[in-house]
Short mmCIF file of C-alpha atoms in Angstrom, two decimals:
data_model
loop_
_atom_site.label_atom_id
_atom_site.label_comp_id
_atom_site.label_asym_id
_atom_site.label_seq_id
_atom_site.Cartn_x
_atom_site.Cartn_y
_atom_site.Cartn_z
CA MET T 1 44.42 -27.47 -35.35
CA ILE T 2 44.54 -23.61 -34.28
CA SER T 3 47.16 -22.60 -33.01
CA ALA T 4 48.36 -20.31 -30.58
CA THR T 5 50.29 -18.42 -32.93
CA GLN T 6 47.09 -17.59 -35.20
CA VAL T 7 45.00 -17.04 -32.02
CA LEU T 8 47.00 -13.74 -30.98
CA GLU T 9 46.94 -13.33 -34.32
CA ARG T 10 43.26 -13.15 -34.56
CA HIS T 11 43.24 -11.22 -31.14
CA ASN T 12 44.73 -8.65 -32.45
CA ASP T 13 42.51 -7.86 -35.51
CA LEU T 14 39.47 -8.05 -33.09
CA LYS T 15 41.36 -5.17 -30.42
CA ALA T 16 42.08 -3.20 -34.14
CA THR T 17 38.38 -3.59 -34.29
CA ARG T 18 36.77 -2.81 -30.87
CA ALA T 19 39.41 -0.15 -30.92
CA LEU T 20 37.61 2.29 -33.05
CA VAL T 21 34.93 2.78 -30.88
CA GLU T 22 36.15 2.15 -27.12
CA PRO T 23 37.26 6.25 -27.14
CA GLN T 24 33.58 6.78 -26.68
CA TRP T 25 32.99 3.68 -24.68
CA ARG T 26 35.77 5.06 -22.15
CA ASP T 27 33.23 8.84 -22.01
CA LEU T 28 30.08 6.38 -21.29
CA ALA T 29 31.41 4.90 -18.64
CA LYS T 30 33.01 8.24 -16.95
CA LEU T 31 29.38 9.55 -16.84
CA PHE T 32 27.20 6.50 -16.08
CA GLN T 33 29.54 4.17 -14.56
CA PRO T 34 32.42 5.74 -13.13
CA GLU T 35 34.69 2.73 -10.99
CA ASP T 36 34.33 1.31 -14.84
CA ALA T 37 36.36 5.06 -16.51
CA ASP T 38 39.46 2.72 -15.68
CA MET T 39 38.48 -0.25 -17.17
CA PHE T 40 40.08 0.47 -21.70
CA ASN T 41 43.05 2.07 -20.41
CA GLY T 42 44.13 0.24 -17.18
CA ASN T 43 44.83 3.09 -15.57
CA ASN T 44 43.50 2.37 -11.70
CA LYS T 45 44.16 5.93 -10.12
CA ASN T 46 40.91 7.85 -11.17
CA ARG T 47 39.11 9.35 -8.79
CA VAL T 48 35.52 8.19 -9.20
CA TYR T 49 32.63 11.04 -9.80
CA GLU T 50 35.01 13.73 -8.92
CA ASP T 51 33.72 15.63 -12.17
CA LEU T 52 29.84 14.94 -11.53
CA PHE T 53 27.96 17.81 -10.88
CA ASP T 54 24.45 16.10 -11.13
CA ALA T 55 23.48 12.12 -10.86
CA THR T 56 20.48 12.15 -13.33
CA GLN T 57 21.84 10.10 -15.89
CA LEU T 58 23.14 7.16 -12.26
CA TYR T 59 19.86 6.95 -10.96
CA ALA T 60 18.27 6.90 -14.83
CA LEU T 61 20.76 3.44 -15.11
CA GLU T 62 20.01 2.12 -12.03
CA SER T 63 16.56 2.32 -12.67
CA PHE T 64 16.64 1.01 -16.42
CA SER T 65 18.68 -2.37 -16.00
CA GLY T 66 16.33 -2.82 -11.26
CA GLY T 67 13.97 -2.31 -13.89
CA ILE T 68 14.47 -4.83 -16.61
CA PHE T 69 15.54 -7.15 -13.66
CA GLY T 70 12.63 -6.58 -11.90
CA GLN T 71 10.43 -7.29 -14.23
CA LEU T 72 12.16 -9.44 -17.02
CA THR T 73 13.97 -12.02 -14.36
CA ASN T 74 12.36 -11.44 -11.61
CA PRO T 75 14.19 -15.05 -8.42
CA THR T 76 9.91 -15.07 -6.95
CA ASN T 77 8.38 -15.12 -10.53
CA ARG T 78 8.87 -17.70 -13.05
CA TRP T 79 9.62 -15.57 -15.55
CA PHE T 80 9.98 -18.23 -18.29
CA SER T 81 7.75 -21.17 -19.18
CA LEU T 82 8.43 -24.14 -22.23
CA THR T 83 5.98 -25.48 -24.17
CA LEU T 84 5.88 -27.12 -27.62
CA PRO T 85 4.54 -25.29 -31.40
CA ASP T 86 1.69 -27.81 -31.10
CA LYS T 87 -0.20 -26.16 -28.09
CA ASP T 88 -2.49 -28.48 -28.50
CA LEU T 89 -0.89 -31.41 -27.21
CA ALA T 90 1.34 -28.45 -25.29
CA LYS T 91 -1.95 -28.92 -23.12
CA TYR T 92 -1.95 -32.64 -23.24
CA GLN T 93 -1.26 -33.51 -19.20
CA PRO T 94 1.64 -36.31 -19.51
CA VAL T 95 3.14 -33.60 -21.25
CA ARG T 96 2.77 -30.32 -19.53
CA ALA T 97 3.53 -32.42 -16.46
CA TRP T 98 6.64 -33.44 -18.05
CA LEU T 99 7.38 -29.76 -19.87
CA ARG T 100 6.86 -28.73 -15.70
CA THR T 101 9.13 -30.74 -13.73
CA VAL T 102 11.73 -29.25 -16.33
CA GLU T 103 10.77 -25.91 -15.61
CA ASP T 104 11.52 -26.60 -12.21
CA VAL T 105 14.72 -27.83 -12.19
CA ILE T 106 15.87 -25.38 -14.80
CA TYR T 107 14.46 -22.60 -12.24
CA ALA T 108 16.26 -24.47 -9.47
CA SER T 109 19.68 -25.12 -11.23
CA ILE T 110 19.66 -21.37 -11.68
CA SER T 111 18.31 -20.65 -8.30
CA PRO T 112 20.41 -18.48 -5.82
CA ALA T 113 21.39 -20.77 -3.10
CA VAL T 114 23.04 -22.09 -6.24
CA SER T 115 23.51 -20.12 -8.65
CA ASN T 116 25.77 -16.47 -9.88
CA PHE T 117 22.44 -16.09 -11.81
CA TYR T 118 20.48 -13.00 -10.19
CA ASN T 119 23.54 -11.56 -8.36
CA GLU T 120 24.91 -11.05 -12.32
CA VAL T 121 21.62 -10.29 -14.48
CA PRO T 122 22.38 -6.64 -13.40
CA ALA T 123 25.28 -6.17 -14.35
CA TRP T 124 24.38 -7.47 -17.31
CA LEU T 125 21.99 -5.36 -17.87
CA ALA T 126 23.79 -2.36 -16.39
CA ASP T 127 26.30 -2.55 -19.20
CA LEU T 128 23.37 -2.84 -21.93
CA GLY T 129 21.88 0.35 -20.96
CA CYS T 130 25.41 2.73 -20.44
CA PHE T 131 27.70 0.45 -23.03
CA GLY T 132 24.61 -0.88 -25.88
CA MET T 133 26.30 -4.28 -25.67
CA GLY T 134 26.12 -6.98 -22.05
CA VAL T 135 27.86 -10.53 -21.91
CA LEU T 136 27.41 -13.06 -19.60
CA TYR T 137 30.02 -15.95 -20.15
CA GLN T 138 28.17 -20.15 -18.36
CA GLU T 139 30.46 -22.36 -17.76
CA GLU T 140 30.10 -26.32 -16.78
CA SER T 141 32.19 -26.43 -13.01
CA LEU T 142 33.18 -30.22 -14.23
CA GLY T 143 34.47 -32.66 -11.48
CA LYS T 144 32.82 -29.86 -9.01
CA GLY T 145 29.23 -30.53 -9.54
CA ARG T 146 27.99 -26.61 -10.35
CA ILE T 147 27.32 -24.19 -13.38
CA ILE T 148 29.35 -21.46 -13.12
CA ASP T 149 27.27 -17.59 -14.56
CA ARG T 150 29.45 -14.40 -14.58
CA CYS T 151 28.77 -11.22 -16.87
CA ILE T 152 32.06 -10.27 -18.32
CA PRO T 153 33.84 -6.66 -18.24
CA LEU T 154 33.20 -5.24 -22.06
CA SER T 155 37.39 -4.30 -21.25
CA GLU T 156 37.71 -7.79 -21.58
CA SER T 157 34.92 -8.42 -24.53
CA TYR T 158 36.27 -8.35 -27.83
CA ILE T 159 33.38 -10.37 -31.18
CA ALA T 160 32.78 -10.82 -34.34
CA LEU T 161 30.18 -11.08 -36.60
CA ASP T 162 28.66 -13.81 -39.01
CA ALA T 163 27.66 -13.35 -42.07
CA ASP T 164 23.97 -13.99 -40.50
CA GLY T 165 25.20 -10.94 -37.93
CA ASP T 166 24.98 -13.19 -35.11
CA VAL T 167 28.19 -13.43 -33.04
CA ASP T 168 30.34 -16.62 -33.39
CA THR T 169 33.86 -15.32 -32.06
CA PHE T 170 34.54 -14.07 -28.47
CA HIS T 171 37.77 -13.71 -27.50
CA ARG T 172 37.76 -12.59 -23.96
CA SER T 173 41.71 -11.25 -22.41
CA PHE T 174 42.21 -11.00 -18.75
CA LYS T 175 44.50 -11.32 -16.27
CA LEU T 176 45.69 -13.41 -13.51
CA ARG T 177 48.67 -13.95 -10.63
CA GLY T 178 50.65 -16.75 -12.01
CA ASP T 179 49.36 -18.28 -8.16
CA MET T 180 46.55 -18.15 -9.67
CA ALA T 181 46.10 -18.49 -12.36
CA LYS T 182 48.04 -22.50 -11.97
CA ARG T 183 46.24 -23.32 -9.88
CA LYS T 184 43.63 -23.57 -12.70
CA TYR T 185 45.59 -24.71 -15.42
CA PRO T 186 47.91 -27.24 -14.14
CA GLU T 187 49.34 -27.54 -17.47
CA LEU T 188 50.96 -24.56 -16.91
CA ALA T 189 53.65 -26.54 -13.40
CA ALA T 190 55.65 -28.03 -16.51
CA LEU T 191 56.64 -24.52 -17.61
CA GLY T 192 58.14 -24.21 -14.11
CA PRO T 193 59.99 -21.79 -13.04
CA ALA T 194 59.14 -19.29 -16.29
CA VAL T 195 55.52 -19.20 -14.55
CA ASN T 196 56.03 -16.45 -11.72
CA ASP T 197 54.16 -16.34 -8.81
CA LYS T 198 54.83 -13.71 -7.79
CA ASN T 199 53.59 -11.87 -11.78
CA GLU T 200 50.46 -10.65 -14.14
CA TYR T 201 50.13 -12.83 -17.42
CA VAL T 202 47.50 -12.02 -20.17
CA PHE T 203 45.48 -14.84 -20.98
CA VAL T 204 42.58 -14.41 -23.89
CA HIS T 205 40.79 -16.80 -24.30
CA ALA T 206 38.91 -17.33 -27.47
CA VAL T 207 35.73 -19.43 -29.11
CA MET T 208 35.38 -19.51 -32.20
CA PRO T 209 33.71 -22.14 -35.48
CA ASN T 210 34.64 -25.59 -34.65
CA PRO T 211 36.48 -25.45 -38.67
CA GLU T 212 36.45 -29.57 -38.05
CA PHE T 213 33.52 -30.18 -37.37
CA GLN T 214 31.47 -33.55 -38.26
CA PRO T 215 28.42 -33.41 -36.98
CA GLY T 216 28.11 -37.18 -34.40
CA ARG T 217 31.30 -37.49 -34.42
CA LEU T 218 32.63 -37.96 -30.73
CA GLY T 219 35.29 -35.65 -29.26
CA THR T 220 36.51 -32.40 -29.65
CA ALA T 221 35.62 -32.82 -33.80
CA GLY T 222 31.75 -33.05 -32.98
CA ALA T 223 31.31 -30.41 -31.48
CA PRO T 224 30.22 -27.18 -33.43
CA TYR T 225 32.51 -24.07 -31.16
CA LEU T 226 36.24 -24.54 -30.23
CA SER T 227 37.99 -23.40 -27.42
CA VAL T 228 41.63 -22.10 -27.18
CA THR T 229 42.96 -20.58 -24.24
CA VAL T 230 46.71 -18.55 -25.04
CA CYS T 231 48.75 -16.52 -22.88
CA GLU T 232 50.52 -13.72 -24.90
CA GLN T 233 54.28 -13.78 -21.91
CA LEU T 234 54.09 -18.44 -22.83
CA LYS T 235 54.15 -18.47 -25.83
CA ALA T 236 54.57 -22.19 -25.31
CA PHE T 237 51.04 -22.68 -23.26
CA GLN T 238 47.93 -23.87 -25.22
CA ARG T 239 44.42 -25.19 -23.99
CA ILE T 240 42.12 -27.19 -26.58
CA ARG T 241 38.86 -27.43 -25.74
CA SER T 242 35.19 -27.39 -27.52
CA TYR T 243 31.38 -26.74 -26.72
CA ARG T 244 28.24 -28.48 -27.96
CA ASP T 245 26.70 -24.37 -26.94
CA PHE T 246 27.62 -21.21 -27.18
CA PRO T 247 29.25 -19.86 -24.65
CA TYR T 248 29.04 -16.72 -23.90
CA ALA T 249 25.31 -15.09 -23.72
CA THR T 250 26.01 -11.02 -25.05
CA VAL T 251 22.86 -9.20 -26.31
CA MET T 252 23.30 -5.82 -27.92
CA TRP T 253 20.31 -3.16 -28.00
CA LYS T 254 20.19 -1.67 -31.44
CA ARG T 255 22.13 -2.43 -34.43
CA ARG T 256 24.45 -0.54 -36.86
CA ALA T 257 25.14 -1.32 -40.06
CA GLY T 258 28.31 -1.84 -40.53
CA ARG T 259 29.51 -1.77 -37.60
CA THR T 260 30.36 -4.89 -34.98
CA TYR T 261 29.57 -3.37 -31.85
CA PRO T 262 25.93 -1.75 -30.87
CA VAL T 263 24.72 1.63 -29.57
CA GLY T 264 22.73 1.46 -26.39
CA PRO T 265 20.96 4.23 -24.09
CA GLY T 266 23.60 5.93 -22.88
CA HIS T 267 24.37 6.55 -26.54
CA MET T 268 21.52 9.13 -27.11
CA ALA T 269 21.96 10.36 -23.34
CA LEU T 270 25.15 11.01 -24.15
CA PRO T 271 24.99 14.81 -25.41
CA ASP T 272 22.37 15.58 -22.93
CA VAL T 273 24.09 14.21 -20.02
CA SER T 274 27.32 16.05 -20.65
CA MET T 275 25.49 19.20 -20.99
CA LEU T 276 24.07 18.67 -17.83
CA GLN T 277 27.60 18.36 -16.17
CA GLU T 278 28.22 21.93 -17.47
CA MET T 279 25.02 23.53 -16.73
CA GLU T 280 25.17 21.86 -13.10
CA ARG T 281 29.11 23.39 -12.78
CA THR T 282 28.03 26.29 -13.19
CA ASN T 283 24.54 26.28 -11.53
CA LEU T 284 26.81 25.68 -8.86
CA VAL T 285 29.51 28.77 -9.55
CA ALA T 286 26.11 31.20 -10.51
CA ALA T 287 24.41 29.94 -7.15
CA GLN T 288 28.31 29.54 -5.35
CA PHE T 289 28.52 33.38 -6.22
CA ALA T 290 24.57 34.67 -5.29
CA ALA T 291 26.06 33.69 -1.90
CA GLU T 292 29.28 35.30 -1.69
CA PRO T 293 29.32 37.83 -4.04
CA PRO T 294 32.25 39.78 -4.76
CA THR T 295 33.12 42.63 -3.16
CA LEU T 296 34.51 45.57 -4.55
CA ALA T 297 36.56 47.99 -2.35
CA PRO T 298 39.50 51.00 -3.25
CA ASP T 299 42.17 49.20 -2.06
CA GLU T 300 43.74 46.54 -0.18
CA ALA T 301 44.29 49.21 2.65
CA ALA T 302 40.29 48.97 3.04
CA PHE T 303 40.44 45.54 4.17
CA THR T 304 40.20 41.86 3.55
CA ALA T 305 38.54 39.17 2.64
CA ALA T 306 39.46 37.60 5.49
CA ASP T 307 37.52 39.95 7.17
CA ILE T 308 33.99 40.12 5.23
CA VAL T 309 32.39 37.94 8.27
CA PRO T 310 29.43 37.96 10.67
CA ASN T 311 28.11 40.81 13.02
CA ALA T 312 32.23 41.84 12.35
CA LEU T 313 32.96 45.68 12.24
CA LEU T 314 34.32 46.53 8.57
CA TYR T 315 36.92 49.63 8.94
CA GLY T 316 37.19 51.85 6.02
CA ALA T 317 33.95 51.09 4.35
CA VAL T 318 32.71 54.03 4.37
CA ASN T 319 33.74 57.56 4.20
CA GLU T 320 32.65 60.40 6.71
CA ARG T 321 29.84 61.14 5.31
CA GLY T 322 28.63 57.86 5.39
CA GLN T 323 29.05 56.51 1.30
CA ALA T 324 30.35 53.15 0.82
CA LEU T 325 34.19 53.32 -0.79
CA ALA T 326 32.50 49.24 -1.22
CA GLN T 327 29.68 46.80 -2.61
CA THR T 328 29.33 43.33 -3.74
CA LEU T 329 29.42 42.88 -7.84
CA ASN T 330 25.34 41.56 -8.84
CA ARG T 331 25.92 39.41 -11.33
CA ALA T 332 22.77 39.64 -12.01
CA GLN T 333 21.44 35.28 -12.21
CA ASN T 334 18.76 33.69 -13.12
CA LEU T 335 18.74 30.74 -11.64
CA ASN T 336 15.42 29.96 -12.65
CA LEU T 337 15.72 30.19 -15.98
CA SER T 338 18.95 27.56 -16.10
CA ASN T 339 17.17 24.77 -13.55
CA GLU T 340 14.17 24.74 -16.28
CA ALA T 341 17.06 24.26 -18.51
CA ALA T 342 19.29 21.71 -16.65
CA GLU T 343 15.54 20.21 -15.69
CA ARG T 344 14.12 19.44 -19.58
CA ARG T 345 17.99 17.77 -20.40
CA ARG T 346 17.05 15.64 -17.03
CA GLN T 347 14.85 14.59 -18.39
CA ALA T 348 15.01 14.07 -21.90
CA ILE T 349 17.84 11.93 -19.60
CA ARG T 350 14.99 9.86 -18.29
CA GLU T 351 13.34 9.38 -21.35
CA ALA T 352 16.39 7.35 -22.74
CA PHE T 353 16.60 4.86 -20.53
CA TYR T 354 12.81 4.55 -20.86
CA PHE T 355 12.28 5.78 -17.11
CA GLY T 356 8.90 6.27 -17.82
CA VAL T 357 8.60 2.32 -18.47
CA MET T 358 10.42 1.55 -15.05
CA GLN T 359 8.07 3.06 -13.28
CA LEU T 360 5.14 2.00 -14.61
CA VAL T 361 5.64 -1.77 -13.95
CA ASN T 362 6.53 -0.89 -10.55
CA ARG T 363 3.14 0.40 -9.99
CA PRO T 364 0.64 -1.95 -9.39
CA GLN T 365 -2.45 -0.27 -7.66
CA MET T 366 -2.97 1.53 -12.20
CA THR T 367 -6.48 0.60 -12.76
CA ALA T 368 -6.21 -1.29 -16.08
CA THR T 369 -7.53 1.54 -18.16
CA GLU T 370 -4.00 2.85 -17.07
CA PHE T 371 -2.10 -0.27 -17.35
CA LEU T 372 -2.45 -0.55 -20.63
CA GLY T 373 -2.69 3.44 -22.27
CA PHE T 374 0.30 4.39 -20.08
CA GLN T 375 3.29 5.24 -22.27
CA GLU T 376 1.84 2.66 -24.95
CA GLU T 377 4.19 5.01 -27.31
CA ASN T 378 7.66 4.25 -24.85
CA LEU T 379 6.40 0.06 -25.02
CA ARG T 380 6.66 -0.21 -28.86
CA LEU T 381 9.13 1.57 -29.39
CA MET T 382 11.51 -0.24 -26.21
CA ALA T 383 9.42 -3.48 -28.13
CA PRO T 384 12.39 -4.73 -30.39
CA ASN T 385 14.88 -3.55 -27.51
CA LEU T 386 13.02 -6.77 -25.61
CA ALA T 387 13.34 -8.92 -28.06
CA ARG T 388 16.84 -8.53 -28.72
CA VAL T 389 17.56 -9.19 -25.14
CA GLN T 390 15.02 -12.80 -25.32
CA SER T 391 16.62 -13.45 -28.08
CA GLN T 392 20.17 -13.06 -27.63
CA GLY T 393 20.56 -13.04 -24.21
CA LEU T 394 18.07 -15.60 -22.02
CA SER T 395 17.04 -17.56 -24.59
CA PRO T 396 20.58 -19.32 -25.93
CA TYR T 397 21.78 -18.66 -22.25
CA LEU T 398 18.19 -21.12 -21.82
CA GLN T 399 18.94 -23.18 -24.35
CA ARG T 400 23.23 -23.84 -22.95
CA ARG T 401 21.25 -24.61 -19.69
CA TYR T 402 19.10 -26.89 -20.58
CA ARG T 403 21.44 -28.76 -22.71
CA ILE T 404 23.96 -28.56 -19.68
CA LEU T 405 21.20 -30.23 -17.29
CA ASP T 406 19.88 -33.08 -19.70
CA ARG T 407 24.02 -34.58 -20.58
CA ALA T 408 23.89 -34.77 -16.64
CA GLY T 409 21.37 -36.66 -16.56
CA GLN T 410 19.22 -33.32 -14.25
CA LEU T 411 16.61 -34.10 -16.50
CA PRO T 412 13.63 -37.12 -16.21
CA GLU T 413 13.05 -38.61 -19.17
CA PRO T 414 9.98 -36.86 -22.73
CA PRO T 415 6.69 -39.00 -22.47
CA GLU T 416 6.88 -41.14 -25.98
CA GLU T 417 4.45 -38.44 -27.12
CA LEU T 418 7.35 -36.10 -27.83
CA ASP T 419 9.46 -38.29 -30.13
CA GLY T 420 10.88 -35.35 -32.89
CA GLN T 421 9.53 -32.18 -31.45
CA ARG T 422 11.17 -29.74 -29.87
CA LEU T 423 10.79 -27.65 -27.67
CA GLU T 424 9.50 -24.04 -27.26
CA LEU T 425 10.79 -20.34 -24.60
CA ASP T 426 7.55 -19.21 -23.74
CA TYR T 427 8.07 -15.29 -21.47
CA VAL T 428 6.26 -14.99 -19.32
CA SER T 429 7.60 -12.57 -16.57
CA PRO T 430 5.32 -8.50 -15.84
CA LEU T 431 6.88 -6.69 -18.53
CA ALA T 432 6.25 -9.42 -21.40
CA LYS T 433 2.97 -9.36 -20.44
CA LEU T 434 2.99 -5.74 -20.91
CA GLN T 435 4.93 -6.31 -23.90
CA LYS T 436 0.90 -7.24 -25.27
CA ALA T 437 -0.96 -4.48 -23.82
CA GLY T 438 -1.55 -3.00 -27.08
CA GLU T 439 -3.39 -6.65 -28.71
CA ALA T 440 -4.90 -5.95 -25.25
CA ARG T 441 -6.58 -2.46 -25.35
CA ALA T 442 -6.93 -2.60 -28.92
CA VAL T 443 -9.67 -5.80 -28.29
CA LEU T 444 -11.36 -3.58 -24.63
CA GLY T 445 -11.50 -1.10 -27.72
CA TRP T 446 -13.49 -2.56 -30.23
CA VAL T 447 -15.70 -5.16 -28.02
CA ALA T 448 -16.76 -1.64 -26.48
CA GLY T 449 -16.70 -0.04 -30.15
CA LEU T 450 -19.00 -3.34 -30.38
CA GLN T 451 -21.78 -2.91 -27.49
CA GLN T 452 -21.70 1.31 -28.70
CA LEU T 453 -23.21 -0.21 -32.26
CA ALA T 454 -25.23 -2.48 -30.75
CA ALA T 455 -27.18 -0.13 -28.90
CA ALA T 456 -27.31 2.12 -31.84
CA ALA T 457 -28.79 0.48 -33.92
CA GLU T 458 -30.75 -1.64 -31.82
CA ASP T 459 -29.64 -4.89 -32.62
CA ARG T 460 -28.06 -7.24 -29.89
CA GLY T 461 -27.18 -10.10 -32.51
CA ILE T 462 -24.49 -7.28 -34.00
CA MET T 463 -22.73 -9.55 -30.68
CA ASP T 464 -22.22 -12.68 -32.27
CA ASN T 465 -19.36 -11.31 -33.76
CA LEU T 466 -17.26 -10.93 -30.80
CA ASP T 467 -15.33 -14.65 -30.07
CA GLY T 468 -15.87 -14.56 -26.10
CA ASP T 469 -13.38 -16.98 -25.42
CA ALA T 470 -10.77 -15.57 -27.93
CA ALA T 471 -11.00 -12.21 -26.08
CA ALA T 472 -10.30 -13.29 -23.07
CA ALA T 473 -7.09 -15.07 -23.83
CA VAL T 474 -6.16 -11.59 -24.96
CA LEU T 475 -6.84 -10.27 -22.31
CA HIS T 476 -5.46 -12.72 -19.93
CA GLU T 477 -2.17 -12.64 -21.70
CA ALA T 478 -2.10 -9.26 -21.44
CA TYR T 479 -3.20 -8.78 -17.04
CA GLY T 480 -0.91 -11.94 -16.96
CA PRO T 481 -2.72 -13.41 -13.55
CA PRO T 482 -1.82 -16.35 -11.50
CA PRO T 483 -2.36 -19.02 -14.44
CA ILE T 484 -4.46 -20.64 -11.29
CA VAL T 485 -7.58 -18.14 -12.26
CA GLN T 486 -8.14 -19.14 -15.68
CA ARG T 487 -10.06 -23.02 -15.94
CA ASP T 488 -8.48 -25.59 -17.63
CA PRO T 489 -10.37 -25.39 -20.92
CA ARG T 490 -11.55 -29.03 -20.79
CA LYS T 491 -13.94 -27.37 -17.24
CA VAL T 492 -15.09 -24.71 -19.38
CA GLU T 493 -16.33 -27.09 -21.53
CA GLU T 494 -17.55 -29.23 -18.69
CA ILE T 495 -19.05 -26.10 -17.12
CA ARG T 496 -20.96 -24.95 -19.91
CA SER T 497 -22.91 -28.74 -20.50
CA ASN T 498 -24.03 -28.70 -17.28
CA ARG T 499 -25.38 -26.00 -18.14
CA ALA T 500 -26.90 -26.05 -21.57
CA ALA T 501 -27.45 -29.90 -20.12
CA MET T 502 -29.84 -27.46 -16.88
CA ALA T 503 -31.70 -25.57 -19.33
CA GLU T 504 -32.87 -28.43 -22.23
CA ARG T 505 -34.02 -30.10 -18.46
CA GLN T 506 -35.94 -26.56 -17.60
CA ILE T 507 -37.36 -26.98 -20.67
CA ALA T 508 -38.45 -29.68 -21.37
CA LEU T 509 -40.24 -29.86 -17.66
CA GLU T 510 -41.32 -26.22 -18.81
CA GLN T 511 -42.74 -28.15 -22.15
CA GLN T 512 -44.22 -31.03 -19.60
CA GLY T 513 -46.04 -28.50 -17.25
CA GLN T 514 -47.49 -26.62 -20.58
CA GLU T 515 -48.54 -30.18 -21.33
CA VAL T 516 -50.52 -31.05 -18.61
CA GLU T 517 -52.22 -27.58 -18.92
CA ILE T 518 -53.44 -28.35 -22.23
CA ALA T 519 -54.41 -32.21 -21.77
CA ALA T 520 -56.54 -30.61 -18.61
CA THR T 521 -58.01 -27.90 -20.40
CA ALA T 522 -58.60 -30.19 -23.00
CA ALA T 523 -60.32 -32.98 -20.33
CA HIS T 524 -62.31 -30.21 -18.27
CA ALA T 525 -63.78 -28.90 -21.47
CA ALA T 526 -64.80 -32.52 -22.16
CA GLN T 527 -66.07 -33.01 -18.71
CA ALA T 528 -67.95 -29.84 -19.37
CA ALA T 529 -69.36 -30.72 -23.14
CA THR T 530 -70.19 -33.82 -21.44
CA LEU T 531 -72.11 -32.44 -18.78
CA SER T 532 -73.74 -30.03 -20.63
CA ASP T 533 -75.12 -32.65 -23.14
CA GLY T 534 -76.75 -34.32 -20.61
CA ARG T 535 -78.39 -31.74 -19.51
CA ALA T 536 -80.03 -31.43 -23.33
CA ALA T 537 -80.96 -35.02 -23.31
CA ALA T 538 -82.98 -34.88 -20.11
#
């Protein structure tokens, strides 16, 4: 079994790896999250926001995190659903009902009344936008009947990657006062007076692959991940636990080849933000010079700066001939030119945080064409990053939440049709729907092209190439209306069968009418012929 010394040695290795990116993180925090600027050096005396002359990056980051939160994990909407690889089986009523019930249980477990999930996600996404990485912790609180969700500050986070580039080792370093530590870890009581209630202690919670993992075993040996908590000052303390699922959902915005830590929108905007702060500082100085220009005087005896106030009489400012002995210094500033350059920097910062996309998803008054066409290029650029938010962050989080609820006996018994079936997550949030806008736009363009071609060739048969049901399904996915507005395929088939039957009856009635008319015509003809023959015989 791993020892406390081994954990601390490994922690020192992880600290050395992270030390390479900490200077840049400090620069990012100073400009984008000033309240966190000291989190990597322990200095709590920094005066927040004192060096900022423009807040564009603060608004852009807020729009970024708020936009993704509101459109990807909105608590007022259903933003994920459960499905199966076998889509036909997923539509089978007993299976669909079970999947819906499980979804409801998961939604209830992360609701604001039960969990801090929705309170912690904005900070998780803000770290992702600023530093390129965010960490969300999920833990069962045994004996209390609740699940803890918490965004872990990057100042406490240290990671290592496996051979596939996935996070498989996570160390969290945090401080606790002695009295708080003893409440969290009752084992510390055995150390007696060695633990001072008023002293602060540094604890390290290490989660790593279990070197003794054996599938099917009970206890620690049967869990894929080992959890070890140690204290830097109290070497005798060690708590060993295990996890069946990795508890830290670590999402990265953009990976760098050969690097452990990623980059995010903040890294891309950093040069523009730094330049904008300097430009705005210069603009502020220029505005002060324009509003209160320096005065040139022949000597100190003429007047002082305190004399230059509205309605003041300045003796000695002119000679007896009325010639000015003092004049203002005109620096001939072109403030408009400087403001234009600053506005270009602001726009670049907004674009780095996909400001246009965040505004797009909050514009319900847009027409269908605008909705599908607006900022499509930005959506394509943003799609890989959103996919990582889902695959590295939300998916592991929801999978672990499902297993926690299952182990707690909170999920209903699945129908026998699900034996051996694998569950899949399907994201149905507005932003997830928006990612499919390109497909819908292509479908609409193709349909319009077919219509124009059919009209030009005067051949309606060209429209036979269109599978209307498939096109309707793609548009439904892209526009994202409530599922209730889309008829069940079985109901559609029933309506079509009834329509076909009515058409057949109408045709039959028309044919019957034609047959009656033909028979009547024949009868009349026969009767006329008989009468004609009778008259001829007479």
